[in-house]
XYZ file of C-alpha atoms in Angstrom:
555
model
C 59.998 1.400 24.491
C 60.871 -1.920 26.122
C 60.957 -1.142 29.831
C 61.215 -4.531 31.539
C 61.810 -8.104 30.376
C 61.124 -11.220 32.431
C 62.100 -14.701 31.203
C 61.627 -17.950 33.112
C 62.615 -21.491 32.066
C 63.425 -20.596 28.474
C 66.350 -22.470 26.856
C 69.409 -21.826 29.107
C 67.626 -19.152 31.138
C 66.142 -20.287 34.437
C 65.105 -16.788 35.459
C 66.033 -13.392 34.098
C 64.747 -9.924 34.964
C 66.223 -6.878 33.300
C 65.264 -3.229 33.084
C 65.952 -1.330 29.854
C 66.273 2.424 29.546
C 65.462 4.827 26.768
C 68.124 5.898 24.321
C 70.893 3.725 22.885
C 71.694 0.434 24.660
C 74.250 -2.196 23.687
C 74.456 -5.884 24.555
C 77.717 -7.792 24.338
C 78.834 -11.273 25.312
C 80.722 -14.316 24.145
C 79.337 -16.394 21.316
C 76.902 -18.914 22.806
C 76.383 -16.947 26.011
C 72.678 -16.495 25.265
C 72.206 -13.263 23.327
C 70.196 -15.025 20.623
C 68.141 -16.744 23.341
C 67.012 -13.370 24.660
C 66.093 -12.302 21.144
C 64.188 -15.557 20.668
C 62.216 -14.896 23.828
C 61.304 -11.389 22.652
C 60.323 -12.912 19.287
C 57.846 -15.190 21.070
C 56.226 -12.122 22.596
C 55.875 -10.682 19.107
C 53.961 -13.714 17.841
C 56.639 -16.045 16.543
C 55.925 -19.777 16.526
C 56.115 -21.510 19.915
C 58.185 -24.676 20.303
C 58.175 -26.947 23.358
C 61.884 -27.641 22.732
C 62.594 -24.100 23.926
C 61.509 -24.991 27.487
C 64.430 -25.413 29.859
C 65.247 -29.067 30.472
C 63.309 -30.497 33.400
C 60.686 -27.738 33.493
C 57.005 -27.959 32.523
C 56.575 -24.552 30.950
C 58.326 -21.302 30.150
C 57.078 -17.751 30.629
C 58.177 -14.582 28.860
C 56.750 -11.235 29.861
C 57.614 -7.724 28.752
C 56.469 -4.313 29.839
C 56.411 -1.578 27.228
C 56.027 2.116 27.835
C 54.408 3.956 24.945
C 51.937 6.746 24.369
C 51.527 5.971 20.673
C 47.973 6.535 19.451
C 48.214 3.433 17.230
C 48.790 1.236 20.308
C 45.890 2.857 22.156
C 43.628 2.382 19.137
C 44.610 -1.286 18.904
C 43.880 -1.903 22.588
C 40.515 -0.150 22.343
C 39.504 -1.917 19.122
C 40.312 -5.330 20.620
C 38.770 -4.713 24.066
C 42.041 -4.840 25.999
C 42.263 -2.824 29.192
C 44.602 0.177 29.158
C 46.818 1.078 32.069
C 48.091 4.537 31.196
C 51.182 4.352 28.979
C 52.091 0.830 30.118
C 51.375 -2.198 27.946
C 52.207 -5.693 29.225
C 52.561 -8.756 26.995
C 52.956 -12.309 28.332
C 53.434 -15.635 26.542
C 53.454 -19.055 28.167
C 54.514 -22.289 26.418
C 53.789 -25.753 27.834
C 55.540 -29.082 27.246
C 52.805 -30.061 24.771
C 53.803 -27.150 22.553
C 50.591 -25.256 23.283
C 50.935 -21.615 24.184
C 48.833 -18.950 25.848
C 49.155 -15.229 25.255
C 47.989 -12.234 27.275
C 47.871 -8.507 26.628
C 47.378 -6.483 29.799
C 46.380 -9.746 31.549
C 43.594 -10.386 29.017
C 43.811 -13.536 26.831
C 44.985 -12.727 23.304
C 45.619 -14.556 20.033
C 49.005 -14.940 18.375
C 47.716 -12.792 15.499
C 46.951 -10.009 17.986
C 50.475 -10.312 19.412
C 51.898 -9.848 15.918
C 49.684 -6.862 15.184
C 50.526 -5.152 18.467
C 54.210 -6.108 18.181
C 54.425 -4.285 14.852
C 53.549 -1.095 16.755
C 56.030 -1.641 19.577
C 59.350 -3.080 18.396
C 61.308 -3.984 15.284
C 63.939 -6.712 15.524
C 66.532 -6.593 12.775
C 68.624 -9.748 12.586
C 71.412 -10.610 10.147
C 69.180 -12.720 7.903
C 66.947 -9.695 7.326
C 69.740 -8.208 5.214
C 68.637 -10.737 2.596
C 65.287 -8.935 2.420
C 67.042 -6.084 0.661
C 67.128 -8.187 -2.504
C 63.347 -8.517 -2.615
C 61.369 -5.940 -4.542
C 58.329 -6.196 -2.265
C 60.532 -5.296 0.733
C 61.943 -2.319 -1.140
C 58.418 -1.249 -2.068
C 57.206 -1.522 1.537
C 60.257 0.394 2.763
C 59.540 3.217 0.311
C 55.863 3.289 1.341
C 56.872 3.484 4.993
C 59.200 6.417 4.376
C 56.480 8.073 2.247
C 53.876 7.503 4.999
C 51.598 6.047 2.345
C 49.308 4.149 4.741
C 46.159 6.230 3.913
C 46.831 6.029 0.159
C 47.505 2.301 0.413
C 44.294 1.771 2.353
C 42.261 3.621 -0.305
C 44.015 1.768 -3.111
C 43.600 -1.612 -1.400
C 39.846 -1.039 -0.973
C 39.537 -0.034 -4.640
C 41.650 -3.008 -5.735
C 39.441 -5.361 -3.709
C 36.276 -4.063 -5.395
C 37.893 -4.224 -8.837
C 39.109 -7.820 -8.386
C 35.754 -8.933 -6.940
C 33.892 -7.518 -9.945
C 36.487 -9.028 -12.271
C 35.927 -12.459 -10.713
C 32.152 -12.050 -10.856
C 32.308 -11.042 -14.535
C 34.494 -14.047 -15.360
C 32.048 -16.319 -13.517
C 29.033 -14.908 -15.369
C 30.799 -15.127 -18.730
C 31.745 -18.744 -18.109
C 28.194 -19.584 -17.065
C 26.859 -17.797 -20.175
C 29.182 -19.763 -22.439
C 28.087 -23.040 -20.872
C 24.425 -22.051 -21.021
C 24.715 -21.034 -24.643
C 25.953 -24.522 -25.494
C 22.845 -25.970 -23.812
C 20.404 -23.252 -24.819
C 19.094 -24.883 -28.025
C 18.407 -28.167 -26.278
C 16.759 -26.431 -23.313
C 14.641 -24.376 -25.706
C 13.569 -27.555 -27.537
C 12.629 -29.233 -24.242
C 10.726 -26.175 -23.067
C 8.864 -25.738 -26.347
C 7.823 -29.405 -26.308
C 6.477 -29.097 -22.768
C 4.855 -25.732 -23.499
C 3.110 -27.040 -26.623
C 1.831 -30.060 -24.685
C -0.285 -27.663 -22.571
C -0.245 -30.030 -19.646
C -2.336 -29.457 -16.558
C -2.108 -30.935 -13.106
C -4.200 -34.123 -12.603
C -4.696 -34.566 -16.337
C -3.032 -37.983 -16.531
C -5.350 -39.523 -13.921
C -8.448 -38.053 -15.619
C -7.414 -39.376 -19.021
C -6.628 -42.830 -17.718
C -10.092 -42.985 -16.136
C -11.667 -41.731 -19.355
C -9.768 -44.365 -21.310
C -11.100 -47.152 -19.085
C -14.651 -45.849 -19.505
C -14.465 -45.710 -23.293
C -12.790 -49.108 -23.579
C -15.658 -50.740 -21.568
C -18.542 -48.732 -23.061
C -20.440 -51.795 -24.489
C -20.145 -53.741 -21.262
C -21.244 -50.691 -19.296
C -24.276 -50.209 -21.584
C -25.307 -53.852 -21.266
C -25.109 -53.834 -17.487
C -26.963 -50.537 -17.198
C -29.739 -51.872 -19.431
C -30.072 -54.933 -17.212
C -30.228 -52.763 -14.095
C -32.817 -50.502 -15.724
C -34.896 -53.536 -16.643
C -34.674 -54.735 -13.054
C -36.172 -51.458 -11.864
C -38.735 -50.754 -14.599
C -39.993 -54.107 -16.075
C -43.778 -54.417 -15.881
C -45.183 -56.877 -13.386
C -41.739 -58.157 -12.320
C -39.873 -54.836 -11.932
C -38.721 -53.645 -8.512
C -40.678 -50.379 -8.663
C -43.936 -52.126 -9.597
C -43.408 -54.653 -6.814
C -42.857 -51.896 -4.279
C -45.955 -50.055 -5.475
C -48.059 -53.158 -4.995
C -46.578 -53.772 -1.562
C -47.352 -50.169 -0.515
C -50.976 -50.421 -1.624
C -51.528 -53.704 0.219
C -50.135 -52.244 3.409
C -52.297 -49.149 3.037
C -55.287 -51.444 2.428
C -55.032 -53.088 5.830
C -54.007 -49.954 7.733
C -57.638 -49.248 8.701
C -57.887 -52.343 10.910
C -54.118 -52.798 11.461
C -52.836 -49.285 12.241
C -49.266 -50.436 13.032
C -48.586 -51.196 9.321
C -49.190 -47.573 8.350
C -45.588 -46.711 9.292
C -44.343 -49.645 7.229
C -46.285 -48.342 4.225
C -44.600 -44.963 4.563
C -41.151 -46.592 4.734
C -41.887 -48.626 1.585
C -42.921 -45.396 -0.133
C -39.629 -43.760 0.898
C -37.662 -46.710 -0.529
C -39.714 -46.512 -3.719
C -38.935 -42.792 -4.130
C -35.165 -43.359 -3.584
C -35.082 -46.337 -5.977
C -37.055 -44.360 -8.539
C -34.301 -41.692 -8.456
C -31.668 -44.408 -8.844
C -33.571 -45.897 -11.775
C -33.788 -42.452 -13.405
C -30.023 -41.924 -13.075
C -29.349 -45.407 -14.449
C -31.503 -44.521 -17.474
C -29.542 -41.283 -17.929
C -26.266 -43.189 -17.814
C -27.692 -45.697 -20.256
C -28.372 -42.931 -22.770
C -24.783 -41.641 -22.338
C -23.161 -45.065 -22.557
C -22.449 -45.039 -26.265
C -19.293 -46.470 -27.827
C -17.080 -43.629 -29.251
C -13.963 -44.974 -31.048
C -12.856 -41.480 -32.101
C -12.957 -40.149 -28.524
C -11.038 -43.205 -27.341
C -8.418 -42.616 -30.028
C -7.944 -39.012 -28.921
C -7.598 -40.048 -25.275
C -5.014 -42.717 -26.154
C -3.051 -40.224 -28.274
C -3.002 -37.705 -25.448
C -1.882 -40.342 -22.934
C 0.824 -41.567 -25.324
C 2.168 -38.000 -25.477
C 2.202 -37.757 -21.677
C 3.863 -41.167 -21.259
C 6.490 -40.240 -23.866
C 7.305 -37.006 -22.025
C 7.526 -38.844 -18.702
C 10.015 -41.335 -20.130
C 12.045 -38.696 -21.939
C 12.451 -36.527 -18.837
C 12.697 -39.428 -16.360
C 9.802 -38.168 -14.271
C 6.870 -39.880 -12.561
C 3.989 -37.455 -12.952
C 2.569 -34.554 -14.913
C 3.263 -32.411 -11.843
C 6.985 -33.182 -12.253
C 6.770 -32.212 -15.930
C 5.102 -28.927 -15.016
C 7.844 -28.246 -12.463
C 10.522 -29.013 -15.074
C 8.810 -26.707 -17.565
C 8.967 -23.864 -15.036
C 12.643 -24.545 -14.309
C 13.438 -24.464 -18.020
C 11.484 -21.218 -18.372
C 13.551 -19.604 -15.604
C 16.859 -20.880 -17.033
C 16.025 -19.552 -20.495
C 14.998 -16.255 -18.967
C 18.300 -16.149 -17.098
C 20.210 -16.804 -20.326
C 18.325 -13.947 -21.958
C 19.358 -11.720 -19.048
C 23.011 -12.829 -19.072
C 23.943 -10.494 -21.877
C 22.566 -7.455 -20.091
C 24.139 -8.688 -16.827
C 27.513 -8.999 -18.543
C 27.110 -5.543 -20.040
C 26.259 -4.125 -16.608
C 29.274 -5.815 -14.995
C 31.573 -4.592 -17.774
C 30.376 -1.050 -17.159
C 30.904 -1.412 -13.426
C 34.361 -2.869 -13.987
C 35.337 0.076 -16.174
C 34.187 2.519 -13.476
C 36.087 0.636 -10.787
C 39.155 0.413 -13.010
C 39.159 4.196 -13.465
C 38.955 4.634 -9.679
C 41.670 2.017 -9.187
C 43.973 3.771 -11.655
C 43.255 7.101 -9.954
C 44.270 5.634 -6.584
C 47.286 3.949 -8.201
C 48.307 7.251 -9.791
C 48.144 9.072 -6.452
C 50.176 6.280 -4.856
C 52.746 6.355 -7.667
C 53.129 10.138 -7.401
C 53.716 9.856 -3.654
C 56.256 7.062 -4.198
C 58.196 9.008 -6.831
C 58.349 12.033 -4.569
C 59.397 9.894 -1.587
C 61.967 8.091 -3.739
C 63.924 11.369 -4.147
C 63.733 12.001 -0.402
C 64.814 8.412 0.262
C 67.760 8.767 -2.102
C 68.930 11.984 -0.429
C 68.560 10.503 3.056
C 70.364 7.302 2.086
C 73.213 9.150 0.348
C 73.791 11.431 3.338
C 73.825 8.554 5.815
C 75.893 6.195 3.658
C 78.551 8.846 3.111
C 78.792 9.178 6.881
C 79.127 5.398 7.019
C 82.302 5.408 4.954
C 80.985 5.423 1.381
C 82.129 8.796 -0.015
C 81.519 7.829 -3.638
C 78.190 6.177 -3.057
C 75.510 6.227 -5.721
C 72.022 5.161 -4.698
C 68.780 5.240 -6.627
C 65.250 4.214 -5.703
C 63.784 3.570 -9.134
C 59.988 3.528 -9.442
C 58.710 1.968 -12.677
C 55.204 1.194 -13.847
C 54.079 -2.424 -13.607
C 52.164 -4.059 -16.441
C 49.161 -4.892 -14.265
C 47.842 -3.521 -10.969
C 48.706 -5.669 -7.953
C 47.697 -5.616 -4.307
C 50.496 -3.064 -3.683
C 49.734 -0.726 -6.580
C 50.934 -0.319 -10.142
C 54.621 0.202 -9.388
C 57.822 -1.764 -9.220
C 60.549 -0.419 -6.936
C 64.201 -1.295 -7.355
C 67.060 -0.060 -5.191
C 70.156 0.373 -7.360
C 73.594 0.878 -5.899
C 77.200 1.612 -6.713
C 79.947 2.175 -4.143
C 82.447 3.596 -6.641
C 82.739 6.504 -9.070
C 82.073 5.853 -12.733
C 80.558 2.449 -11.974
C 77.064 1.857 -13.375
C 74.234 1.486 -10.911
C 72.992 -2.086 -10.517
C 70.370 -3.800 -8.319
C 71.777 -3.682 -4.819
C 71.646 -7.431 -4.139
C 73.838 -8.120 -7.172
C 76.775 -5.846 -6.347
C 76.876 -4.930 -2.644
C 79.202 -6.779 -0.252
C 78.111 -8.013 3.171
C 79.485 -4.955 4.926
C 77.891 -2.633 2.384
C 74.530 -4.405 2.728
C 74.730 -3.990 6.503
C 75.344 -0.262 6.169
C 72.585 0.167 3.587
C 70.127 -1.654 5.847
C 71.109 0.452 8.841
C 70.653 3.668 6.844
C 67.293 2.399 5.579
C 66.186 1.394 9.056
C 67.124 4.867 10.304
C 64.854 6.449 7.691
C 62.030 3.992 8.406
C 62.372 4.509 12.145
C 62.153 8.271 11.701
C 59.040 7.926 9.523
C 57.211 5.483 11.801
C 58.363 6.766 15.203
C 58.606 3.123 16.293
C 59.308 3.055 20.072
C 61.979 0.323 20.018
C 64.402 -1.048 17.413
C 66.692 -4.000 18.158
C 69.703 -4.693 15.921
C 71.204 -8.164 16.074
C 74.829 -7.846 14.923
C 74.054 -5.462 12.088
C 77.743 -4.545 12.220
C 78.762 -7.801 10.498
C 81.478 -7.137 7.944
C 82.502 -3.701 9.255
C 85.022 -2.471 11.807
C 86.986 0.533 12.983
C 85.791 3.986 12.004
C 82.801 2.605 10.049
C 81.588 0.758 13.128
C 81.831 4.002 15.108
C 79.782 5.811 12.458
C 77.161 3.041 12.572
C 76.992 3.428 16.327
C 76.509 7.180 15.979
C 73.666 6.605 13.548
C 71.992 4.139 15.917
C 72.436 6.621 18.757
C 70.859 9.293 16.573
C 67.907 6.955 15.909
C 67.393 6.576 19.670
C 67.037 10.283 20.329
C 63.597 11.277 21.563
C 61.371 11.025 24.615
C 60.148 7.488 23.901
C 62.820 6.190 21.520
C 64.992 3.211 22.182
C 67.602 1.376 20.130
C 69.247 -1.818 21.365
C 72.233 -3.207 19.501
C 73.727 -6.661 20.017
C 77.352 -6.297 18.940
C 80.867 -7.734 19.062
C 82.523 -4.436 18.164
C 84.028 -2.227 20.896
C 83.525 0.905 18.760
C 79.756 0.321 18.865
C 79.633 -0.917 22.455
C 81.456 2.202 23.668
C 78.790 4.551 22.331
C 75.926 2.878 24.179
C 74.256 4.913 26.894
C 73.540 1.604 28.662
C 75.767 -1.446 28.347
C 74.537 -4.982 29.156
C 76.659 -8.118 29.172
C 75.250 -11.588 28.584
C 77.269 -14.380 30.120
C 76.947 -18.056 30.930
C 77.125 -19.195 34.539
C 78.044 -22.764 35.445
C 76.726 -24.540 38.548
C 75.993 -28.030 39.788
C 72.583 -27.710 38.138
C 74.118 -26.956 34.742
C 74.635 -23.891 32.560
C 72.458 -20.815 32.810
C 72.479 -17.561 30.840
C 72.577 -14.297 32.731
C 72.478 -10.617 31.762
C 73.790 -7.679 33.771
C 73.893 -3.896 33.409
C 77.557 -2.876 33.593
C 79.075 -0.115 35.683
C 81.710 2.134 34.097
C 84.550 0.011 35.448
C 82.871 -3.180 34.228
C 82.372 -1.553 30.830
C 86.077 -0.755 30.589
C 86.891 -4.392 31.299
C 84.302 -5.662 28.779
C 85.554 -3.276 26.075
C 89.117 -4.382 26.777
C 88.047 -8.002 26.268
C 86.432 -7.035 22.948
C 89.643 -5.283 21.930
C 92.238 -7.848 22.955
C 90.399 -11.148 23.482
C 90.613 -13.372 26.549
C 93.950 -11.897 27.746
C 93.324 -8.284 28.727
C 96.398 -6.062 28.314
C 97.019 -2.651 29.797
C 96.989 -1.229 26.271
C 93.523 -2.678 25.772
C 92.331 -1.142 29.049
C 93.760 2.252 28.096
C 92.156 1.980 24.672
C 88.834 1.049 26.281
C 89.000 4.104 28.560
C 89.724 6.298 25.543
C 86.762 4.846 23.652
C 84.422 5.545 26.565
C 85.789 9.055 27.080
C 85.376 9.885 23.394
C 81.858 8.492 23.446
């Protein structure tokens, strides 16, 4: 429950500190006194959007802090999961907003995100304002309300996990099918390209080898002529290099006996002769090979023409690029061949996941139908107490055409306030006062199911008065019963204000510094005066005071 609230420099509030008790509390005050400001401050703590305009004029920042007392396991689990310190049953939330519009949030003095505030706030307090009555017309709200009463959280979690798997596989299957369709359109062309490259039997480095071979064959006659001339230079009698070296060697050897230093020169000449003889032999071998071969040249040119054609066609620069492209095409064609089996596998998986999804949906639907009867009985009992003796109420659960994130059900609340009047969707036929009573009855059921520590009603009594208002107050007081339960109602009706166990008044105080909103816990005498004001307006009569005393005594 909300134990303490501190507000500083927020709107018309310079500083406010107020303690709240368990049970049923009421807040009253003139229009514009600041009741909605207090609610706005609490909303900030629960993760609503921060606005620098909310800072009190002349101040640099505002601070809102609340202390909650709760032993709920869900709160403890949240704090543990998010590494927030725990201080027994006390949980403190603080939000600060600066002039730049930036805000900081803290949970138990540890920095927190706005998303974490919202998540924790859902476990601590529910604020019901007038505009929330409009939610009653939305099917998703009705569905969530039914699930809350049914305590369907575990079933919803199982269904949501199954739905996530099913949709993921569905998306994957659609993606693979689309890719397969696109690939099929390109398959023939890819197969043609691959076959052409495969039949070419290319090998790395082949282009360079062929181009060299082509140059050799094209210059075969010139090569032969030059080799012949070189051979003649080495081997020609009398004038050939080898014969000349042989003669030089012998002459040197001839004088070595009386000129020993030339012996080394003779050996060096012999070494040159041996090396040149090897060169001459290789030149002769090349000369025998150097034959013109037009047919071989033709084959080389044909092969190069094929390679050049493939390079142009595929916009590549080398045979290595063509080989890489051939491998890519091979893999793509292999993938296309596998697509069919992949699609078949995904279809099988989707069918399995669909069966599991429908099983989870069926369990959820069964729980909802059972809870719908309980909801109807609870709503009828409470609405009759709230002045609708001829009420008809139905929570209709129908099967949806397709599974959604929430299941395979549509939920519609149908309503009739009169006998022999057909049931119709509640938003179409209920008046403002009837909607308020329906929402209060629904909130009572939800509160009982969730054991939420604190519920705040902002003028839920709109459109009702008299005995009905008293019955609404009794229902709110019933909701507040329990060790850690708390209901706070902001009201203009004395019948509701009188039944509060704690009564707070919000008022505006004027000073030389301007207007400021204040809140005070009223004593019994102050309550009598406040109730009298609610009964008779600005001029308090003795009859109004007596009536106020009677209301308090009856309460």
